[in-house]
Short mmCIF file of C-alpha atoms and ligand atoms in Angstrom, two decimals:
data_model
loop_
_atom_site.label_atom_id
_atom_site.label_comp_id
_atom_site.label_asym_id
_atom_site.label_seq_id
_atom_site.Cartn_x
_atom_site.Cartn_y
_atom_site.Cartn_z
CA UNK A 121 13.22 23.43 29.42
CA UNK A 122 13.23 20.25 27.40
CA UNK A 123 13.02 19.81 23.81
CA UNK A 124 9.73 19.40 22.40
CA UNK A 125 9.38 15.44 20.88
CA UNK A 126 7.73 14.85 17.52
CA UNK A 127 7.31 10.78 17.09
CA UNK A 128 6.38 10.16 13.76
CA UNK A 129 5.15 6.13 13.48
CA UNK A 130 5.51 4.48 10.33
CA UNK A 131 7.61 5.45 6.96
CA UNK A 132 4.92 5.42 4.57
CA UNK A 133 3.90 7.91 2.39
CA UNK A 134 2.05 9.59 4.84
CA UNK A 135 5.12 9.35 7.59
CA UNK A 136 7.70 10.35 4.69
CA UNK A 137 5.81 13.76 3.38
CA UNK A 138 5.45 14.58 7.26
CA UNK A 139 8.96 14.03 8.17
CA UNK A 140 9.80 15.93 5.26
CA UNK A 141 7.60 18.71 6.11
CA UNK A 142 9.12 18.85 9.62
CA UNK A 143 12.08 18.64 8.20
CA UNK A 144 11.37 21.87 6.20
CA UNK A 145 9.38 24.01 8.91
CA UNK A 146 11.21 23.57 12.14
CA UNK A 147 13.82 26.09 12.94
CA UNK A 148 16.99 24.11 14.55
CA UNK A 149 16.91 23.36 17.89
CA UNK A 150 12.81 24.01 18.00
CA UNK A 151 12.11 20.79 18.00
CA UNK A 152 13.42 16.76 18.19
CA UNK A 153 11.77 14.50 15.73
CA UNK A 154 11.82 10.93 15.16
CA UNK A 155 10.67 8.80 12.53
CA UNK A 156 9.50 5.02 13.19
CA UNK A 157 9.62 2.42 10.70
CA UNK A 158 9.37 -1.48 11.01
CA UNK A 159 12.56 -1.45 8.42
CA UNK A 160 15.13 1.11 7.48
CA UNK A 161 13.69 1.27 3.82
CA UNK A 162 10.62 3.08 2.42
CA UNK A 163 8.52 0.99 0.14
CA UNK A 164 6.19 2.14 -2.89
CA UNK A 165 3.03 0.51 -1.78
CA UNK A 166 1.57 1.51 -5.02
CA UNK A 167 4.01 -0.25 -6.60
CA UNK A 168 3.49 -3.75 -4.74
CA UNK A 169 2.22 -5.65 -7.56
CA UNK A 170 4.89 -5.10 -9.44
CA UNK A 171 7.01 -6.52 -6.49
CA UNK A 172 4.26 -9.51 -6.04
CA UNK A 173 4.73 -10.57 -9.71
CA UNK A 174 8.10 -9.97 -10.27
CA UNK A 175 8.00 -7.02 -12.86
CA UNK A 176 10.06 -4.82 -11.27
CA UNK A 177 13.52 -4.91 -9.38
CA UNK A 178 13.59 -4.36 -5.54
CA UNK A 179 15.95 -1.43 -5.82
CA UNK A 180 12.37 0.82 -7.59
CA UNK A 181 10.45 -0.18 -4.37
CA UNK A 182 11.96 -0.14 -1.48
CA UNK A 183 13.92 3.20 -1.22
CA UNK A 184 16.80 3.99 1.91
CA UNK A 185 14.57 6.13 4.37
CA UNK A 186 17.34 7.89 5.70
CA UNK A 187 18.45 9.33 2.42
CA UNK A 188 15.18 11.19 1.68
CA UNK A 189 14.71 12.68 5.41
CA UNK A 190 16.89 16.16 6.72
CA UNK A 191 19.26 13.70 9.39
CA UNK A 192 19.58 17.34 10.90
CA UNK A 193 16.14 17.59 12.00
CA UNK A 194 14.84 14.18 12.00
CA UNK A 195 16.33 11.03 14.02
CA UNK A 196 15.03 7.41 12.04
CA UNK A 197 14.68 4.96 14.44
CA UNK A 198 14.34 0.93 13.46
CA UNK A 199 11.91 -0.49 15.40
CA UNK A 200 8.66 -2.14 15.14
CA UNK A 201 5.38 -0.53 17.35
CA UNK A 202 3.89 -2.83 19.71
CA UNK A 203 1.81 -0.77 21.66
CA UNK A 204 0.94 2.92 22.10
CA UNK A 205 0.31 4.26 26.26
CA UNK A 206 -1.57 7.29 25.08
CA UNK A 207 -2.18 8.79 28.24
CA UNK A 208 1.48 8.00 29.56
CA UNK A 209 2.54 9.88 25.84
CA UNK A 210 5.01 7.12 25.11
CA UNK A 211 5.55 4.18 22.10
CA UNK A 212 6.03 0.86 22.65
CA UNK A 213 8.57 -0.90 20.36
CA UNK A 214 9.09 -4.89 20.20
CA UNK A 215 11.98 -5.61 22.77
CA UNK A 216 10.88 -2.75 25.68
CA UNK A 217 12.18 -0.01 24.41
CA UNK A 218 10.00 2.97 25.38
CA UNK A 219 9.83 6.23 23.27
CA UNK A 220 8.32 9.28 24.95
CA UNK A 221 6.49 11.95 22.84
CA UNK A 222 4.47 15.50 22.76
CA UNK A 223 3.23 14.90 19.93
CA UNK A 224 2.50 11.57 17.83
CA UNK A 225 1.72 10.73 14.38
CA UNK A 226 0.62 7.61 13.61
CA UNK A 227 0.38 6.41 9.43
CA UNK A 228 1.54 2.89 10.30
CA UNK A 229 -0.83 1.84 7.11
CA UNK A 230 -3.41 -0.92 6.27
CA UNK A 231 -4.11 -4.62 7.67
CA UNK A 232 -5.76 -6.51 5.26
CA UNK A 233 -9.38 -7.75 6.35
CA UNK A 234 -10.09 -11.29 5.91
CA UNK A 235 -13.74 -11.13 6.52
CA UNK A 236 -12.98 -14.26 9.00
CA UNK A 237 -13.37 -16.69 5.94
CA UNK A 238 -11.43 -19.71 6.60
CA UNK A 239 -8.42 -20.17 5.78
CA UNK A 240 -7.52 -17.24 3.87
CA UNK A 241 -5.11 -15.73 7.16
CA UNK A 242 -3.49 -19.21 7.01
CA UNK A 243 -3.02 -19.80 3.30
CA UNK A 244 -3.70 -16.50 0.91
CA UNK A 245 -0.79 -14.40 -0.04
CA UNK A 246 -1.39 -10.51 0.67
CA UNK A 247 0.01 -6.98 -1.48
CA UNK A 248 0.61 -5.60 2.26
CA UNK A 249 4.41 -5.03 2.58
CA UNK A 250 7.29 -5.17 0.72
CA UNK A 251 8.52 -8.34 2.56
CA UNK A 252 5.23 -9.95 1.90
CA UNK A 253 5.22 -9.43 -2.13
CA UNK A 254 8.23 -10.56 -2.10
CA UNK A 255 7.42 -13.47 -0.23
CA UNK A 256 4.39 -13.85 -3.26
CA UNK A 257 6.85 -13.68 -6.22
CA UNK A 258 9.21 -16.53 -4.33
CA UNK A 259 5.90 -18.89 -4.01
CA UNK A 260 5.07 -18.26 -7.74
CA UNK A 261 8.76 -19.28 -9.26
CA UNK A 262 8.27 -21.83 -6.36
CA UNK A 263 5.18 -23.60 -8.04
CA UNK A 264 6.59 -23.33 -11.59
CA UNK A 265 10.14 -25.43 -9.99
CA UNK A 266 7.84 -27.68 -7.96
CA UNK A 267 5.50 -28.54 -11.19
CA UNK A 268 8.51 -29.70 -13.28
CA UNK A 269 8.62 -32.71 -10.17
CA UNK A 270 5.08 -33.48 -9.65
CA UNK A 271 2.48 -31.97 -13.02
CA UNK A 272 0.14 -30.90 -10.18
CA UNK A 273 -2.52 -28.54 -12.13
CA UNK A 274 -3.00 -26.83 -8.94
CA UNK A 275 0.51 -25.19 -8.93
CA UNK A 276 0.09 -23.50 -12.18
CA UNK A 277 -3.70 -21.80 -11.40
CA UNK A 278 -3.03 -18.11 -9.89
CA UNK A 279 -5.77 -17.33 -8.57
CA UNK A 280 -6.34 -13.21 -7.61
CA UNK A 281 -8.95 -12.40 -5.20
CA UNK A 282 -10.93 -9.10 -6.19
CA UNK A 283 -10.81 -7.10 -9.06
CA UNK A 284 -10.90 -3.50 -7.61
CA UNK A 285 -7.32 -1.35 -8.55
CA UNK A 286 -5.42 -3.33 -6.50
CA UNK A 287 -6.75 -6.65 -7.85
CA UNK A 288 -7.09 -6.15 -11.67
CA UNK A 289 -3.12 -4.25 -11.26
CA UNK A 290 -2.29 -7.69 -9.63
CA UNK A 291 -3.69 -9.60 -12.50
CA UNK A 292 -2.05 -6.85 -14.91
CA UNK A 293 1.53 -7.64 -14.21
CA UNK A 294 0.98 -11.57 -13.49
CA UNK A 295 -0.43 -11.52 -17.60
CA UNK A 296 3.07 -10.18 -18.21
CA UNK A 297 5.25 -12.18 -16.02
CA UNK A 298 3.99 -15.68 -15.95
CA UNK A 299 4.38 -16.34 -19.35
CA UNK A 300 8.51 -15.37 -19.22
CA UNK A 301 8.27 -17.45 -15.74
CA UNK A 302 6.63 -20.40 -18.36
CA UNK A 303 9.88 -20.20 -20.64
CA UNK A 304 12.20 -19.93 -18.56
CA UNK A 305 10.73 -23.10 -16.51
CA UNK A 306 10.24 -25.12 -20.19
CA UNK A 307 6.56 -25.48 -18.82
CA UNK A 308 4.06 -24.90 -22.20
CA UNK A 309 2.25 -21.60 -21.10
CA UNK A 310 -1.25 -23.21 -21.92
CA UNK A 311 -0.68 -25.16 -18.62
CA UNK A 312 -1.09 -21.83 -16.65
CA UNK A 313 -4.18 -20.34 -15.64
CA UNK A 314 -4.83 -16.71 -14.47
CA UNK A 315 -8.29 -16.39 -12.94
CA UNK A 316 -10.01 -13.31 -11.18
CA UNK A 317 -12.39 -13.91 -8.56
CA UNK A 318 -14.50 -10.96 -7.54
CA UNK A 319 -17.65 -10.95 -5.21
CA UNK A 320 -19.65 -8.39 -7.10
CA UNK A 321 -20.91 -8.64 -10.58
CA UNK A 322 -18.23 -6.80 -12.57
CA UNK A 323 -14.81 -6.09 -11.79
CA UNK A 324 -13.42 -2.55 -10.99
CA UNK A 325 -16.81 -2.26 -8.93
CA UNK A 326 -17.90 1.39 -8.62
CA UNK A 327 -15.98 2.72 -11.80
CA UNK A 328 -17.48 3.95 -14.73
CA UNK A 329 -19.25 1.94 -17.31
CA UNK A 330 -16.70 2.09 -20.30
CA UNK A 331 -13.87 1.38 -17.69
CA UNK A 332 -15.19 -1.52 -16.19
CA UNK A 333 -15.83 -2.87 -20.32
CA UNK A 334 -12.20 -1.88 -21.32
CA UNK A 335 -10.34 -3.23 -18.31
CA UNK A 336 -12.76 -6.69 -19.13
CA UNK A 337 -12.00 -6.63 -22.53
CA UNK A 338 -8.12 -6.40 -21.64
CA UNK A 339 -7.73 -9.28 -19.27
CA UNK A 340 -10.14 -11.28 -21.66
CA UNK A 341 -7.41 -10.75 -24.25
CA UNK A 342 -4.83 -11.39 -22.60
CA UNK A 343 -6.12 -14.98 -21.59
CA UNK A 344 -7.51 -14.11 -17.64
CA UNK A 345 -10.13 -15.92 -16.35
CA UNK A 346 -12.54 -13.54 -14.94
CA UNK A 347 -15.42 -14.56 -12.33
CA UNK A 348 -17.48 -11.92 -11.30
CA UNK A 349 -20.45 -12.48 -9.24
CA UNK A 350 -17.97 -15.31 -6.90
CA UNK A 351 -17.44 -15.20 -3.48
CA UNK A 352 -14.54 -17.02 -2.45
CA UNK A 353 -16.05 -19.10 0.55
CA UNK A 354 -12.99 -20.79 2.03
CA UNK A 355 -9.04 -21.58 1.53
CA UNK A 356 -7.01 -25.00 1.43
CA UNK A 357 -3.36 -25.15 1.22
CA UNK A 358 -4.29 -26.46 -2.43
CA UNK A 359 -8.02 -25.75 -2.97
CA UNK A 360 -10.25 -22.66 -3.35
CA UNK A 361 -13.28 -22.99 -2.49
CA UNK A 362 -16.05 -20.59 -4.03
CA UNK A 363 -19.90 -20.61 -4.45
CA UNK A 364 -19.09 -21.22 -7.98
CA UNK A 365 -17.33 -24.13 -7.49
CA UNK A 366 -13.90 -25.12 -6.34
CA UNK A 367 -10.40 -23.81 -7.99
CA UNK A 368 -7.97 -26.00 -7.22
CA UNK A 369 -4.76 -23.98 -6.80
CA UNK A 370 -1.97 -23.21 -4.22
CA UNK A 371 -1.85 -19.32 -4.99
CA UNK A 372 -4.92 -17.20 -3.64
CA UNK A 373 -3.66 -13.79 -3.77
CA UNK A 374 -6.29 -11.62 -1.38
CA UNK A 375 -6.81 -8.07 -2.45
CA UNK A 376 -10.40 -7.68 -1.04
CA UNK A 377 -9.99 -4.68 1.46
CA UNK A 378 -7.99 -3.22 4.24
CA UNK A 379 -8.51 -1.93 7.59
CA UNK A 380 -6.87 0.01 10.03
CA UNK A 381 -3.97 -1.12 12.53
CA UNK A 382 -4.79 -3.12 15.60
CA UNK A 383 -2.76 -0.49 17.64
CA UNK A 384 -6.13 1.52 18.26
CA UNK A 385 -7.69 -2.11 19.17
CA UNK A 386 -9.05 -1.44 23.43
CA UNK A 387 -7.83 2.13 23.48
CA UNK A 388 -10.81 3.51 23.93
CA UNK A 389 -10.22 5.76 20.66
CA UNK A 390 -13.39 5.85 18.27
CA UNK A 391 -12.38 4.33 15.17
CA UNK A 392 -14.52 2.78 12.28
CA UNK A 393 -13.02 -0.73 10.30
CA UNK A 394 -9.98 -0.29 12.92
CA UNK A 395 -9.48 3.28 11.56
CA UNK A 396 -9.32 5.90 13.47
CA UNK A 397 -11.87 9.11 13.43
CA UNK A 398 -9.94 12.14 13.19
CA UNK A 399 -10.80 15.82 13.43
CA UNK A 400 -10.91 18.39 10.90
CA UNK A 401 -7.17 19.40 11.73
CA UNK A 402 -6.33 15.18 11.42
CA UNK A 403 -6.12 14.80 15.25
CA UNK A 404 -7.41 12.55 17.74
CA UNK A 405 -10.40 14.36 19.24
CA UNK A 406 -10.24 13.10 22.56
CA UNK A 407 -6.11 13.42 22.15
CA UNK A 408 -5.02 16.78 20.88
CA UNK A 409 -1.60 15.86 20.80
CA UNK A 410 -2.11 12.97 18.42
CA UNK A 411 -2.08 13.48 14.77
CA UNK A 412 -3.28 10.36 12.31
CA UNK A 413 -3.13 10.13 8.61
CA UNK A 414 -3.46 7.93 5.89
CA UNK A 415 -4.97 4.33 5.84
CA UNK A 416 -5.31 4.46 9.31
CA UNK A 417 -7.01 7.37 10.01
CA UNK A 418 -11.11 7.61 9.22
CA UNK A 419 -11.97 11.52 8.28
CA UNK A 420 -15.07 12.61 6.83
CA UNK A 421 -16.51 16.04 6.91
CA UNK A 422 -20.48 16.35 7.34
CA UNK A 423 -22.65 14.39 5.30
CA UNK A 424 -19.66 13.06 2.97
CA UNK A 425 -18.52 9.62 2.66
CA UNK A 426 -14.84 9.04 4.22
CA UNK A 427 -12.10 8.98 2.45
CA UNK A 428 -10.99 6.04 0.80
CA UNK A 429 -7.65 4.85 1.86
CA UNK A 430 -5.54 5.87 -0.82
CA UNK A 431 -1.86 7.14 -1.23
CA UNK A 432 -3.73 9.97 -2.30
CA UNK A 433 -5.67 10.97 0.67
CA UNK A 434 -1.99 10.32 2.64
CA UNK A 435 0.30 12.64 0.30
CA UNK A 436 -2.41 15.10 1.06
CA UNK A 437 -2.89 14.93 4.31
CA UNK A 438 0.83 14.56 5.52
CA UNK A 439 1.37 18.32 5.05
CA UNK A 440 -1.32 19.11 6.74
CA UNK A 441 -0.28 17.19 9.54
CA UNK A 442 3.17 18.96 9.84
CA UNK A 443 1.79 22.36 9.53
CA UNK A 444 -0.88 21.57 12.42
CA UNK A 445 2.31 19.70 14.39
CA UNK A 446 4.00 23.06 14.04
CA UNK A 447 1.30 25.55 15.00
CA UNK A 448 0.18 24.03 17.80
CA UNK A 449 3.39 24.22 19.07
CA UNK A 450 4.04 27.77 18.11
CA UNK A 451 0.27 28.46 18.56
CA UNK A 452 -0.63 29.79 15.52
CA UNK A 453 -3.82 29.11 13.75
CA UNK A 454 -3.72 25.29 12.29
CA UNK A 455 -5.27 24.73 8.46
CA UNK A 456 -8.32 22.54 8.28
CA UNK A 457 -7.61 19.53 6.26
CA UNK A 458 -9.77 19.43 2.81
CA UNK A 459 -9.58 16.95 0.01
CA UNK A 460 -9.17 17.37 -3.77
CA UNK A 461 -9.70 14.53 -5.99
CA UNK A 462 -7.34 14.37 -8.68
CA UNK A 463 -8.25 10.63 -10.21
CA UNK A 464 -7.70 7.29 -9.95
CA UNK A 465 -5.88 5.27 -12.71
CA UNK A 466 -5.07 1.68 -12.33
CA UNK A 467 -2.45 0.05 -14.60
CA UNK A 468 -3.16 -3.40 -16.48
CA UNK A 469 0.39 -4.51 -17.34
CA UNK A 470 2.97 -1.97 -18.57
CA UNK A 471 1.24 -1.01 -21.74
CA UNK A 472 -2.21 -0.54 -20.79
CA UNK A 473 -4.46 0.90 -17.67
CA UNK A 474 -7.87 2.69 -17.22
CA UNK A 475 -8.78 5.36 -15.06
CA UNK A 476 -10.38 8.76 -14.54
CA UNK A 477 -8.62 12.03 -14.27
CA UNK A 478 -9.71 15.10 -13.55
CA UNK A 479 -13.69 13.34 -14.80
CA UNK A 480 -11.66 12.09 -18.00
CA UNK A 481 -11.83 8.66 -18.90
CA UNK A 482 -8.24 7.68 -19.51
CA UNK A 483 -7.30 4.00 -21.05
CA UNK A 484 -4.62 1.96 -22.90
CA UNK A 485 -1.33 3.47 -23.04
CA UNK A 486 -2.23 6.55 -22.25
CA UNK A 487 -3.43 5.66 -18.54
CA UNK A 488 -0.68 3.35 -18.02
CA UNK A 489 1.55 6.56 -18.89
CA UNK A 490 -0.32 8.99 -16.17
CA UNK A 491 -0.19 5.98 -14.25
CA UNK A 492 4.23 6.59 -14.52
CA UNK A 493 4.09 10.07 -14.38
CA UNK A 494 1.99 10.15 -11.05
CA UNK A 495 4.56 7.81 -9.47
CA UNK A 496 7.37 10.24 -10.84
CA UNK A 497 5.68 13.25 -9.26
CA UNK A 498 6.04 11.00 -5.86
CA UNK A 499 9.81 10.25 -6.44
CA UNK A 500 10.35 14.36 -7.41
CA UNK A 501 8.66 15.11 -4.23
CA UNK A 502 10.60 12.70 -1.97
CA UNK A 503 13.91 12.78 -3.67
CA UNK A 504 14.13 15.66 -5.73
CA UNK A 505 14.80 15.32 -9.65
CA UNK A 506 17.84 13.02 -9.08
CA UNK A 507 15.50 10.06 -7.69
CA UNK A 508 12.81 10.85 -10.07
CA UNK A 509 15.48 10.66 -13.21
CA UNK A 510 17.42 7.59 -11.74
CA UNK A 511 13.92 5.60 -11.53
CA UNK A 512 13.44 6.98 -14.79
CA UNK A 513 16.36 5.70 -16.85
CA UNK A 514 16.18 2.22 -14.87
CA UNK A 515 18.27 3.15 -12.15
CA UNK A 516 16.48 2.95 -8.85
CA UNK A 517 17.74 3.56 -5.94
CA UNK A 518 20.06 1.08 -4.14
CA UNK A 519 19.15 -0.14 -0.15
CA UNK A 520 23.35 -1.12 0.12
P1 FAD B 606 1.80 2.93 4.12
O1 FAD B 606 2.28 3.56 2.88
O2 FAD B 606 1.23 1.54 4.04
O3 FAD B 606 3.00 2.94 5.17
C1 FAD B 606 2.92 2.37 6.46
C2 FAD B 606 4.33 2.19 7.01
O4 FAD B 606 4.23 1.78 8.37
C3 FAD B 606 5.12 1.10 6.29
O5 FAD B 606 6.42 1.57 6.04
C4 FAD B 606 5.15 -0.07 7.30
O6 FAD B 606 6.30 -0.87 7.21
C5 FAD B 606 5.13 0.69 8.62
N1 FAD B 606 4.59 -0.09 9.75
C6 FAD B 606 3.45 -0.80 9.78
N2 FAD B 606 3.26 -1.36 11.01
C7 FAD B 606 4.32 -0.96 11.75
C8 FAD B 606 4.69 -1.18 13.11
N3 FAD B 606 3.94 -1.91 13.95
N4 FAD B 606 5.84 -0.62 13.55
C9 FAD B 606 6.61 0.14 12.74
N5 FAD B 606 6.30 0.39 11.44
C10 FAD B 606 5.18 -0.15 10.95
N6 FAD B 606 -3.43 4.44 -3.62
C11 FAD B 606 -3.54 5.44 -4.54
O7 FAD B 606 -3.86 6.59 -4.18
N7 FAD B 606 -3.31 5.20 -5.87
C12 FAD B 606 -2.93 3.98 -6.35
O8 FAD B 606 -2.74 3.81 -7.55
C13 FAD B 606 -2.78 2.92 -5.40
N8 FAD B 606 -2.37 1.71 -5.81
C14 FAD B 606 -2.16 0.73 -4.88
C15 FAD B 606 -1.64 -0.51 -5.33
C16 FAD B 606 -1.40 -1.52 -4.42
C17 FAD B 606 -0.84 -2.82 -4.91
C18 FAD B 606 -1.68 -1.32 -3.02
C19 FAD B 606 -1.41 -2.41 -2.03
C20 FAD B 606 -2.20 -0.10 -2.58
C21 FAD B 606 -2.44 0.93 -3.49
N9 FAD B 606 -2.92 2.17 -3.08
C22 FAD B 606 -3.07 3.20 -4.01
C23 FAD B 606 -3.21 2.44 -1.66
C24 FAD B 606 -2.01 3.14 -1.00
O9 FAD B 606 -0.83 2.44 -1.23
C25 FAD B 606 -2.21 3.32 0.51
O10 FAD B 606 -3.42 3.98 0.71
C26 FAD B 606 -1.03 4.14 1.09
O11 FAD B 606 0.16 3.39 1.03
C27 FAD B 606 -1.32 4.59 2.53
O12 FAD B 606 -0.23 5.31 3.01
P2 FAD B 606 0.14 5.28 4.57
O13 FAD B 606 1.23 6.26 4.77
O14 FAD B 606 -1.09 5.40 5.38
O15 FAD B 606 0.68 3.79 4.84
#
């Protein structure tokens, strides 16, 4: 009889801790498993700002996958997912190749939603992937090189789109790095402008009170321009255009939500905001072989609201996943998937961040310290103490 085939699509935190967990539960020989990812590296996606602004080297982000998985156990494959034949069990990749499965896990993580507003697809700059923060922090040191030639305004206005976490922690590192990106350029830093567009009347919508003040009091301080109650209506190559008049800039950096993947788009599987509805055990109902976590998975027990898509939710739910992967196989009882909030905390430059833990309000140095030691519980879990320590003393880990 053949081996049973685990295909685990996308290296994310959710595809990491399951790989792991497979890793740790199968007994040699039970089982083949292979893990799918667009690129052979493993990015922080809660780290992407950092990346965007150019606070951070590459080597803290985007981590070898292969040297945090058991290479016993689990197979990494390159390749990026074009299509999924879920009744034919088998994975598209870009350039034919087919990959057959008996059970699939998909955590290929977020799109960003544009809301169809014009011009943002063509023109805004998203936190979605490593490659495309990276791709941010070029345009930036771009606009400062290009100014020194031409003293257009526009280059020098960075303007952030939404001021939820991933917004105001956008904004956060920018306050730090533009000004060093100012020096180094010879470009007087009262030339540069910092603004924060958000579409509801305060930024950090839905947090508490004395957050929402501190974080405002912050980015006041350090000089951001913050425009609450804006809706950004359309995007130029050099122009923003709001109903609170135009911005002329050449940076719109678009934080203001995420969906699902288009892979469930005309599959006939239910899914809300391109995310798909899972059941209590994180499967597919209509596909009990299929297993989906993280951003792109919709779960929601009863009367509650979903889960947000948050690392948190993944990290959570990616053992869960394994477990259920391995006891349907062995057909033992699987574990119902439940959810424990443990906080939120968003950083606002490397000093300072707000946030609620366990129904604290945290802020200033000591949030932006939770804020490190939740990322170093991450890097323990995935690498042990050695990655956790290496990240620690300024290391990182090297993609060579
Ligand atoms: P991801 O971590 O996004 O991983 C998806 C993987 O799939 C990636 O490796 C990608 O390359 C790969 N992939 C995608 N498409 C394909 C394809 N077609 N083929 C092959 N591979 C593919 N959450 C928190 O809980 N706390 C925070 O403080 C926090 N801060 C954040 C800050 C920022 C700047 C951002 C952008 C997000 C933040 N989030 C935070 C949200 C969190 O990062 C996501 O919810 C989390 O990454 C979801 O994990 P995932 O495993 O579902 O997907």
């Amino acid at each position: 009889m053949s081996k049973t085939r685990i295909v685990i699509l996308g290296a994310g935190y959710g595809g990491m801790i399951t790989s792991k967990r497979l890793g740790k539960l199968l007994k040699a020989g039970e089982a083949d498993v292979t893990l799918i990812n667009k690129h052979d590296y493993h990015y922080l996606t809660t780290e992407l700002h950092k990346t965007a602004a150019g606070t951070e080297p590459d080597s803290k982000i985007a981590l070898p996958i292969t040297q945090f998985i058991d290479q016993e156990k689990v197979t990494f494959k390159k390749g990026t997912v074009s299509s999924i034949d879920y009744s034919g069990n088998k994975v598209l990749l870009e350039g034919g190749e087919k990959v057959n499965y008996d059970y699939l896990v998909v955590s290929l993580g977020f799109h960003v939603s544009t809301f169809g507003i014009p011009g943002i697809k063509e023109h805004a700059f998203e936190v979605r992937s490593f490659r495309s923060s990276k791709t941010i922090y070029h345009h930036i040191q771009r606009q400062f090189a290009l100014y020194k030639e031409d003293e257009d305004p526009s280059r020098l206005t960075f303007v952030v789109a939404g001021a939820g976490f991933t917004g105001v922690e956008v904004v956060g590192e920018l306050v730090v790095k533009l000004p060093e990106l100012a020096e180094e350029y010879n470009i007087p830093f009262d030339k540069v402008r910092i603004v924060n567009v958000e579409a509801a009347p305060t930024i950090l919508p839905g947090s508490a009170d004395a957050a929402v003040d501190y974080a405002s009091r912050i980015l006041d301080k350090r000089g951001v321009e913050v425009k609450t109650s804006t809706k950004v209506l359309e995007c130029k190559e050099d122009n923003i255009i709001t109903d609170n008049g135009d911005l002329p800039s050449r940076t719109l950096i678009w934080t203001c939500g995420v969906q699902g993947h288009h892979l469930f788009e005309g599959t006939g599987i239910e899914t809300v905001q391109g995310r798909a509805v899972v059941d209590e055990y994180l499967r597919i109902p209509t596909l009990k072989n299929v297993f989906c976590i993280g951003d792109n998975s919709y779960f929601k027990t009863g009367e509650k609201t979903p889960l947000p898509p948050t690392a948190q939710v993944a990290l959570q739910q990616a053992p869960v996943c394994g477990d259920n992967i391995v006891g349907t196989i062995r057909g033992t009882e699987l574990r119902k998937f439940e959810y424990h909030h443990k906080g939120s905390v968003a950083s606002l430059s490397e000093h300072y961040g707000v946030g609620e833990v366990g129904g604290a309000l945290l802020k200033g140095k000591i949030a932006a310290a939770m804020k490190k030691v939740i990322g170093y519980r991450y890097l323990f879990f995935l690498g042990g103490p050695s990655l956790m320590l290496k990240h620690f003393f300024g290391g990182g880990t090297s993609l060579a």
